[in-house]
Coordinates of C-alpha atoms in Angstrom, one line a residue:
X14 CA 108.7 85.4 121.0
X15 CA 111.8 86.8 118.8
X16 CA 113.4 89.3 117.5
X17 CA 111.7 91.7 120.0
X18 CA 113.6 95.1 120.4
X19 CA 116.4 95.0 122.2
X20 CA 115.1 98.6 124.0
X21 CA 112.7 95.8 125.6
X22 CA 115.9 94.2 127.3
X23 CA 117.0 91.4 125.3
X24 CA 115.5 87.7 126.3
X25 CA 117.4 84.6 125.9
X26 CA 117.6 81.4 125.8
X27 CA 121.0 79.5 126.6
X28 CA 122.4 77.2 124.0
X29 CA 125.4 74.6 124.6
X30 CA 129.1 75.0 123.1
X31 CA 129.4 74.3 119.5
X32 CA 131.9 72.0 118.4
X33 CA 132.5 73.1 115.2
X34 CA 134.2 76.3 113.9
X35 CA 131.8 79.3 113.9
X36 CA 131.4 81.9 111.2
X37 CA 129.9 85.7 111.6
X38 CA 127.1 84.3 110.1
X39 CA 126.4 81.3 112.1
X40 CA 127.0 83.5 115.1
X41 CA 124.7 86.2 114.1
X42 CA 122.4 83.7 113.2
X43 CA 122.5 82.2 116.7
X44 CA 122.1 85.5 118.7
X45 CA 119.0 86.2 116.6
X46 CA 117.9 82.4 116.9
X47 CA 118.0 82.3 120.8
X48 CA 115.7 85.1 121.7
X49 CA 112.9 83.3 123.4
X50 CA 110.5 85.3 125.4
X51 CA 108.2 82.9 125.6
X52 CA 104.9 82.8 124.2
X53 CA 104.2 85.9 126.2
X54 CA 105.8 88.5 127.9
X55 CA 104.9 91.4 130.6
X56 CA 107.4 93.9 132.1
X57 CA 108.0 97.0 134.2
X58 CA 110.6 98.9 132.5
X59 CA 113.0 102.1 133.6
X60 CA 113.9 104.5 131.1
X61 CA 116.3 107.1 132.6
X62 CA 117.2 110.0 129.8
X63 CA 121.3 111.0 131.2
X64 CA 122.3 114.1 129.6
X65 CA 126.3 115.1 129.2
X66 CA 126.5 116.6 132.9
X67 CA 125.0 113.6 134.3
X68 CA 121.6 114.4 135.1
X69 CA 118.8 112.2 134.8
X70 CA 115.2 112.6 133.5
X71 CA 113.3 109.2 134.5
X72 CA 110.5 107.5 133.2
X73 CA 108.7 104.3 133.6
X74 CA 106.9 102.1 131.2
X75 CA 104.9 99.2 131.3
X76 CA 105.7 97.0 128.2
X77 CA 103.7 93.2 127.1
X78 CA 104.4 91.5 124.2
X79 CA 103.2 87.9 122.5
X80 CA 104.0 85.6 119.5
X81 CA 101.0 85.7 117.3
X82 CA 102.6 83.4 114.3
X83 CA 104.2 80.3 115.9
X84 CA 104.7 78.8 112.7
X85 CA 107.1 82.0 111.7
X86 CA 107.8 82.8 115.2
X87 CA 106.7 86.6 114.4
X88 CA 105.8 88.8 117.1
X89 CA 103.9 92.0 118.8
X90 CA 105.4 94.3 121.5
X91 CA 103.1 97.0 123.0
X92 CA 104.7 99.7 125.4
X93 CA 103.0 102.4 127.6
X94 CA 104.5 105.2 129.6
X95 CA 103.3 105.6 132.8
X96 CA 105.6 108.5 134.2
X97 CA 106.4 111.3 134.3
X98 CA 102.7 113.3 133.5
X99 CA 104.2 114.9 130.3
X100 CA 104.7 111.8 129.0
X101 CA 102.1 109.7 131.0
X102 CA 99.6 107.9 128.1
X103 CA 101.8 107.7 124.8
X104 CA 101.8 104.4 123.6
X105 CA 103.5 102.6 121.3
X106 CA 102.8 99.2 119.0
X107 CA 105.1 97.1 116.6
X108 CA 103.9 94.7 114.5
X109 CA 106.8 91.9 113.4
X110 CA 106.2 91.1 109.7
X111 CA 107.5 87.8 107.2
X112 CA 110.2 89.4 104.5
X113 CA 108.7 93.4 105.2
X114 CA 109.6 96.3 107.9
X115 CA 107.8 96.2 111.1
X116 CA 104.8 97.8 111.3
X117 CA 104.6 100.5 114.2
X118 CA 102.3 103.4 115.6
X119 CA 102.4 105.6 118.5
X120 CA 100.0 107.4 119.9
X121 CA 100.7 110.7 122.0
X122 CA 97.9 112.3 123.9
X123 CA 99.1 116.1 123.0
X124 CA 97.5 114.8 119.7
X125 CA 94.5 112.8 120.4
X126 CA 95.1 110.6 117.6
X127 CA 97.4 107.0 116.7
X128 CA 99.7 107.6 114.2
X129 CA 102.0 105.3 111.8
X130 CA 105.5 105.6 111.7
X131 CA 106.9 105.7 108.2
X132 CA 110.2 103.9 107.1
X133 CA 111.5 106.9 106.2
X134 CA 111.3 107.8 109.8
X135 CA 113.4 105.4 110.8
X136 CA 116.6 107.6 112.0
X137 CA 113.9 109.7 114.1
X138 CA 114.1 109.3 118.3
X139 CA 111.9 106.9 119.8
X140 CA 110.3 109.7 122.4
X141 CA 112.9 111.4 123.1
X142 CA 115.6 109.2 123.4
X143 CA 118.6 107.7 122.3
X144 CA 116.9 104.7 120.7
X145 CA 115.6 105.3 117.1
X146 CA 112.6 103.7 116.1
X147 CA 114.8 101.7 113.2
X148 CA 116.8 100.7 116.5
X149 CA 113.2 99.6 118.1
X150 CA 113.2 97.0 115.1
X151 CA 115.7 94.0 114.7
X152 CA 117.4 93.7 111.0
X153 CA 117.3 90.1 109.5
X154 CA 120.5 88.4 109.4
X155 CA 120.6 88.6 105.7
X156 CA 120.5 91.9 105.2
X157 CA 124.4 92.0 106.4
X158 CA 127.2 90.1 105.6
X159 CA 129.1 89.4 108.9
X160 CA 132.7 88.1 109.9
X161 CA 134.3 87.2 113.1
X162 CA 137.3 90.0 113.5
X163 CA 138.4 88.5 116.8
X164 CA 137.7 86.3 120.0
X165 CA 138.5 88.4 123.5
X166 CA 136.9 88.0 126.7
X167 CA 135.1 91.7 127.9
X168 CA 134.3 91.2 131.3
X169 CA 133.3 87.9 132.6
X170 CA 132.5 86.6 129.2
X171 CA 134.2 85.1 126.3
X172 CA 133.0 86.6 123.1
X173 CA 133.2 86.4 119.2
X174 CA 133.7 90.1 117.5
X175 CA 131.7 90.5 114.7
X176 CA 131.5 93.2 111.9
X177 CA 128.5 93.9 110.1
X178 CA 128.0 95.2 106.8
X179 CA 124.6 96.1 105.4
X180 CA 124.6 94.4 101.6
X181 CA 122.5 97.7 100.3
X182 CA 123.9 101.1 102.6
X183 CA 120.8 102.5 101.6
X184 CA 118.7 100.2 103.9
X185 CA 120.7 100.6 106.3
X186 CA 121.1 103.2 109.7
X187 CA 124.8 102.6 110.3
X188 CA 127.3 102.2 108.1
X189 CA 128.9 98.8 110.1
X190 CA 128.3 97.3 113.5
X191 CA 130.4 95.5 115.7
X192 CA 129.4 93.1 118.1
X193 CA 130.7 91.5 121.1
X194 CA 128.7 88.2 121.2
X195 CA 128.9 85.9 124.5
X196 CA 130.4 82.1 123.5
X197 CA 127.9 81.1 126.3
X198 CA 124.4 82.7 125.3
X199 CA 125.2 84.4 122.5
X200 CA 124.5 87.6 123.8
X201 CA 125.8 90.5 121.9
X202 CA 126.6 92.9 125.8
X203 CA 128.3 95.4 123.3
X204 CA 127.1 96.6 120.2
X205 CA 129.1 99.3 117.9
X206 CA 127.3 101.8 115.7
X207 CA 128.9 103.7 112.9
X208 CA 128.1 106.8 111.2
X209 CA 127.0 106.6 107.1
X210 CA 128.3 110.1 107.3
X211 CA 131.7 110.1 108.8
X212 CA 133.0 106.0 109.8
X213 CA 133.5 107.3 113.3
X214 CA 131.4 105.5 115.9
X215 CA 128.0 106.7 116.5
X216 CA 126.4 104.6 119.1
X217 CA 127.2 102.6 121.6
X218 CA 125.2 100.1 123.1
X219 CA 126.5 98.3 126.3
X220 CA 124.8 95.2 129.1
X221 CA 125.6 94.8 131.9
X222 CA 127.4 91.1 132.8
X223 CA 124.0 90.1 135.1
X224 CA 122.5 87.9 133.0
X225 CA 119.9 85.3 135.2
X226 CA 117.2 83.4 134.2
X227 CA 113.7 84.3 135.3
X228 CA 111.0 81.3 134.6
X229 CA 113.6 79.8 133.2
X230 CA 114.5 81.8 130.5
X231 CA 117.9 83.7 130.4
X232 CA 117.3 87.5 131.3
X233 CA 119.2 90.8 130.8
X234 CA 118.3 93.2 133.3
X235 CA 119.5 96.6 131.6
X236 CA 121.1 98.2 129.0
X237 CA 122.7 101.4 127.7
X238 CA 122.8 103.3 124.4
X239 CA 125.2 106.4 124.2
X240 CA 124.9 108.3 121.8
X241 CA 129.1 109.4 121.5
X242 CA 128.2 112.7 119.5
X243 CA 126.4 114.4 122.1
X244 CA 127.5 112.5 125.3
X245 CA 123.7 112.2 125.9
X246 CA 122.6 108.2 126.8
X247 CA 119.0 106.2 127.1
X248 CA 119.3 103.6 130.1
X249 CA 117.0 100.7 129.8
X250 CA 116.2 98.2 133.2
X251 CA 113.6 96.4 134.3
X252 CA 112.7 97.8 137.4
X253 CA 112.5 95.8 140.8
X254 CA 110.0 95.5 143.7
X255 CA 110.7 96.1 147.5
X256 CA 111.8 92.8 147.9
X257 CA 114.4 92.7 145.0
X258 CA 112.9 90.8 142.8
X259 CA 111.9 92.1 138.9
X260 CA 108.9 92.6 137.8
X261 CA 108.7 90.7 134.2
X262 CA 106.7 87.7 133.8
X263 CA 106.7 85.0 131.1
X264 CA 103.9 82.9 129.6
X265 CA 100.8 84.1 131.3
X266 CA 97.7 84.7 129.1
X267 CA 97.5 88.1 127.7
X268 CA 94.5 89.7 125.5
X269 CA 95.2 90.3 121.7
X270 CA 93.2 93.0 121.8
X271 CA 95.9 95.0 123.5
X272 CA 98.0 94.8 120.2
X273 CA 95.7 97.1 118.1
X274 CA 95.4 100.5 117.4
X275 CA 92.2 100.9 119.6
X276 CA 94.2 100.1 122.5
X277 CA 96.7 102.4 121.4
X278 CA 94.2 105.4 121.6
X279 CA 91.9 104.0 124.6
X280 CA 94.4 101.9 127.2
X281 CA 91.6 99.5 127.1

């Protein structure tokens, strides 16, 4: 499965060193390339709300997702809050789409009813949090042009820095975004966001440097989006049992009919 949110915690597959000089693109292309969940996916997720003084509002979610288009390697990712009880039932579905926006639709029990989130609510929090729902959805590599500013290690990893600059501003959440892309998985463990409004830097999204493979596939445990105007952030993990180990699974059999609206409104 690709191109599934990073707020779902960033899957990867490891690639070899190339030999050959890279470009923004060619490394953007790569970080979007490797992203392999699998034909399926099922998680237990953390989201823990940390306001400016520190203090935490947590929630947990249970989150599947599946490729349904092999051919075009397009997806759908289904997430459901199970904690705390005034959040407990909102569900959420995204719908990867060939050359279109994703479709998506959340459904809130306060409302009794599933309802479609416009493109024009893009900028809008994703429940709450620092996550928008435009940052729910990847962009295609084309809709930027990118180039390599740098090569620095940040923490254990050697990266490529990349800029990004949407082709049409209009499209586009951020005005630029820089990225801190690993040589070794091409894992961008630092993004950059940038206001339209003012240039200064909006956003921040940060991984931690525990990247392991689970089933075999390259995993990244948690992540973090600040938001650097308020001092407000969204933490992102996948939590883990009693004996340590995470709960996310890869590849078992899940039913389509958990993708659609009905389940959305029902849970069933």
């Amino acid at each position: 499965m690709r191109r599934i949110s990073i707020v779902v915690l960033i899957v990867i597959l490891a690639l070899t060193s190339q030999a050959f000089a890279m470009t923004g693109r060619d490394v953007m292309d790569k970080a979007k390339d490797i992203i392999n969940d699998g034909d399926s996916m099922h998680a237990l997720m953390g989201m823990d709300l940390i306001d400016d003084n520190g203090e935490v509002q947590a929630r947990k979610i249970e989150v599947w997702g599946i490729t349904y288009n092999q051919a075009k390697d397009l997806s759908k990712v289904v997430m459901e809050f199970r904690t705390p009880a005034s959040i407990k039932g909102t569900r959420f579905l995204q719908v990867e789409n060939d050359g279109r926006d994703d479709d998506k639709w959340i459904y809130l029990p306060s409302l009794g009813r599933v309802r479609r989130i416009s493109s024009s609510e893009g900028s809008k929090s994703f429940v709450g949090s620092d996550f928008t729902y435009d940052d729910m959805s990847s962009r295609e590599v084309d809709e930027d042009s990118h180039k390599i500013l740098r090569e620095e290690k940040l923490g254990d990893y050697d990266c490529y820095v990349v800029e990004s600059i949407p082709k049409n501003s209009k499209d586009a959440q951020y005005a630029k975004r820089i990225s801190w892309v690993t040589k070794e998985h091409f894992v961008p463990v630092r993004v950059e966001m940038y206001s339209k409004k003012t240039g200064d830097l909006q956003k921040l999204l940060t991984v931690k440097h525990n990247i392991k493979k689970i089933d075999g596939i390259w995993t990244v445990f948690d992540a973090l989006m600040k938001d650097m105007e308020s001092g407000h952030s969204t933490k992102l993990y996948i939590i883990r049992g009693k004996s340590g180990a995470p709960y996310i699974e890869y590849n078992k059999k899940i039913s389509p009919a958990r993708f659609t609206k009905r389940f959305l409104k029902t849970g069933r």
